[in-house]
Amino acid sequence: MTINETNLQFRLAARPVGMVKDSDWQQVSEPVREPADGEVVVKVLYLSLDPAMRGWMNEGKSYIAPVGIGEVMRAGGVGVVVASKSPDFAVGDHVQGGTGVQRYWVGPAGDKRHGFRKVDAKLAPLPTYLNTLGMPGMTAYFGLIESGQPKAGDTVVVSGAAGAVGQTVGQVAKQLGCRVVGIAGGKDKCDFVVNQLGFDACIDYKGGSVKDGLKEHCPNGVDVYFDNVGGEILDTVLTRINLKARIVICGAISQYNNTTPVKGPANYLSLLVNRARMEGIVVFDYADRYHLGVAALGKWMKEGKVKSKEDVVQGLEHFPQALNMLFEGKNFGKLVLQVAAE
């Protein structure tokens, strides 16, 4: 078993301040080593680019250890096994796991930190396993159902509605009999959310007032708010919540590149007045139940009730620019970087 390939890696060179700069990365090329007993070599085909990656670059306590200076940048990916000395994976198996931002991953097949599992390329396109059938889909499914606890007839508002998590949150809420209102940036995204994903309405925060949009589209108030953006939009939604409302804090993309302290909710007393609950969610807490989420979403996808939209950028060398698309609002759907063809 001889592998004559070079591995290109993006390693974290410095802790970013504000937007991530090219100088925050170090590109390293090294030969792909042979697998030892129990190890596999995975050729990375697609990488998941997620807002959470910005938080992983920061030093300090969080739900997961920060990426170390000099370490390969953490990222989920889908790839194909090209060499194996493990009974669990055969050459040609498609797998999903924590590949990192690189062309090849080499390591123990059972390494729980990377969590590789087989995926079926015949059931869905591989990028879907980084979206609806991957971490964003699991975040949406378990975050909404477990923390949001929607009931039929509830009004559910979702920010970042055209993004990876938001698009699935809204579609799952519709399957549960809710009225769903999205918040997104730009007419094209809002049209997509309503016409393609089946949301009841979508508020364009770039084209008008979120406050007025909520008054118009949520005449009976908000029962569940799934927040992906934080900042002013969170504050505005808090003025419209109902008694016993549930606010799911999934992310705060508006705050990730701040060079000043994070802006917290000024209207938090609305939680007191309405006896409402605000809860943070981290998808890894549901890892032992991912298979249930994949089964439910896969069934709805097969029935044509849930759609999955990916925005695919070509070429590992474009990783730094592609990652920043998330924070510039340039991606339309789940942002995926294609590293290689099979």
PDB file of N, CA and C in Angstrom, residues 5 8 12 23 28 37 55 92 101-102 104 107 128 171-172 197 209 220 238 256 279 311 319 332:
ATOM      1  N   GLU A   5       1.064  10.841  -2.581  1.00  0.00           N
ATOM      2  CA  GLU A   5       0.255  12.058  -2.650  1.00  0.00           C
ATOM      3  C   GLU A   5       0.799  13.090  -1.658  1.00  0.00           C
ATOM      4  N   LEU A   8      -2.131  19.060   1.345  1.00  0.00           N
ATOM      5  CA  LEU A   8      -2.149  20.500   1.612  1.00  0.00           C
ATOM      6  C   LEU A   8      -3.038  20.746   2.811  1.00  0.00           C
ATOM      7  N   LEU A  12      -3.854  27.037  11.681  1.00  0.00           N
ATOM      8  CA  LEU A  12      -4.087  28.345  12.301  1.00  0.00           C
ATOM      9  C   LEU A  12      -2.742  28.954  12.699  1.00  0.00           C
ATOM     10  N   SER A  23      -3.250  36.261   6.641  1.00  0.00           N
ATOM     11  CA  SER A  23      -2.067  36.064   7.488  1.00  0.00           C
ATOM     12  C   SER A  23      -2.368  35.240   8.742  1.00  0.00           C
ATOM     13  N   VAL A  28       0.519  24.441   4.654  1.00  0.00           N
ATOM     14  CA  VAL A  28       1.600  23.458   4.817  1.00  0.00           C
ATOM     15  C   VAL A  28       1.362  22.304   3.857  1.00  0.00           C
ATOM     16  N   ASP A  37      -1.583   0.078  11.680  1.00  0.00           N
ATOM     17  CA  ASP A  37      -2.666  -0.850  12.000  1.00  0.00           C
ATOM     18  C   ASP A  37      -3.810  -0.103  12.686  1.00  0.00           C
ATOM     19  N   GLY A  55     -15.597  30.952  16.060  1.00  0.00           N
ATOM     20  CA  GLY A  55     -15.457  30.849  17.509  1.00  0.00           C
ATOM     21  C   GLY A  55     -14.359  29.883  17.921  1.00  0.00           C
ATOM     22  N   GLY A  92     -12.814   2.722  -0.708  1.00  0.00           N
ATOM     23  CA  GLY A  92     -14.009   3.039  -1.497  1.00  0.00           C
ATOM     24  C   GLY A  92     -15.201   3.448  -0.663  1.00  0.00           C
ATOM     25  N   VAL A 101      -9.286  21.021   7.699  1.00  0.00           N
ATOM     26  CA  VAL A 101      -9.147  21.709   6.403  1.00  0.00           C
ATOM     27  C   VAL A 101      -7.849  21.235   5.752  1.00  0.00           C
ATOM     28  N   GLN A 102      -7.980  20.146   5.003  1.00  0.00           N
ATOM     29  CA  GLN A 102      -6.823  19.533   4.350  1.00  0.00           C
ATOM     30  C   GLN A 102      -7.312  18.582   3.264  1.00  0.00           C
ATOM     31  N   TYR A 104      -6.140  15.376   2.821  1.00  0.00           N
ATOM     32  CA  TYR A 104      -6.187  13.994   3.310  1.00  0.00           C
ATOM     33  C   TYR A 104      -6.202  13.991   4.836  1.00  0.00           C
ATOM     34  N   GLY A 107      -5.458   8.663  10.309  1.00  0.00           N
ATOM     35  CA  GLY A 107      -5.523   8.437  11.746  1.00  0.00           C
ATOM     36  C   GLY A 107      -6.316   7.193  12.076  1.00  0.00           C
ATOM     37  N   THR A 128     -24.975  16.952   0.819  1.00  0.00           N
ATOM     38  CA  THR A 128     -26.137  16.918   1.706  1.00  0.00           C
ATOM     39  C   THR A 128     -25.766  16.389   3.093  1.00  0.00           C
ATOM     40  N   GLN A 171     -38.328  24.235   7.842  1.00  0.00           N
ATOM     41  CA  GLN A 171     -39.014  23.122   7.179  1.00  0.00           C
ATOM     42  C   GLN A 171     -39.496  22.083   8.185  1.00  0.00           C
ATOM     43  N   VAL A 172     -38.697  21.824   9.219  1.00  0.00           N
ATOM     44  CA  VAL A 172     -39.133  20.894  10.260  1.00  0.00           C
ATOM     45  C   VAL A 172     -40.344  21.470  11.002  1.00  0.00           C
ATOM     46  N   LEU A 197     -38.905  26.640   0.068  1.00  0.00           N
ATOM     47  CA  LEU A 197     -38.867  25.895   1.333  1.00  0.00           C
ATOM     48  C   LEU A 197     -40.219  25.847   2.031  1.00  0.00           C
ATOM     49  N   SER A 209     -37.872  47.139   7.832  1.00  0.00           N
ATOM     50  CA  SER A 209     -37.832  47.070   9.290  1.00  0.00           C
ATOM     51  C   SER A 209     -38.234  45.678   9.770  1.00  0.00           C
ATOM     52  N   ASN A 220     -50.152  37.250  15.996  1.00  0.00           N
ATOM     53  CA  ASN A 220     -50.456  36.615  17.284  1.00  0.00           C
ATOM     54  C   ASN A 220     -49.212  36.423  18.145  1.00  0.00           C
ATOM     55  N   LEU A 238     -37.477  39.833  20.782  1.00  0.00           N
ATOM     56  CA  LEU A 238     -37.856  39.752  22.197  1.00  0.00           C
ATOM     57  C   LEU A 238     -39.015  40.684  22.546  1.00  0.00           C
ATOM     58  N   TYR A 256     -19.693  37.651  15.776  1.00  0.00           N
ATOM     59  CA  TYR A 256     -18.497  36.812  15.823  1.00  0.00           C
ATOM     60  C   TYR A 256     -17.199  37.542  15.497  1.00  0.00           C
ATOM     61  N   GLU A 279     -32.566  29.451  25.890  1.00  0.00           N
ATOM     62  CA  GLU A 279     -31.652  28.336  26.132  1.00  0.00           C
ATOM     63  C   GLU A 279     -30.657  28.193  24.983  1.00  0.00           C
ATOM     64  N   ASP A 311     -24.414  25.767  -1.245  1.00  0.00           N
ATOM     65  CA  ASP A 311     -23.674  26.731  -2.056  1.00  0.00           C
ATOM     66  C   ASP A 311     -22.232  26.211  -2.091  1.00  0.00           C
ATOM     67  N   PHE A 319     -10.023  28.438   0.502  1.00  0.00           N
ATOM     68  CA  PHE A 319     -10.636  28.311   1.822  1.00  0.00           C
ATOM     69  C   PHE A 319     -10.747  29.645   2.575  1.00  0.00           C
ATOM     70  N   PHE A 332     -25.476  31.461  -0.215  1.00  0.00           N
ATOM     71  CA  PHE A 332     -26.915  31.268  -0.405  1.00  0.00           C
ATOM     72  C   PHE A 332     -27.166  29.779  -0.195  1.00  0.00           C
TER      73      PHE A 332
END
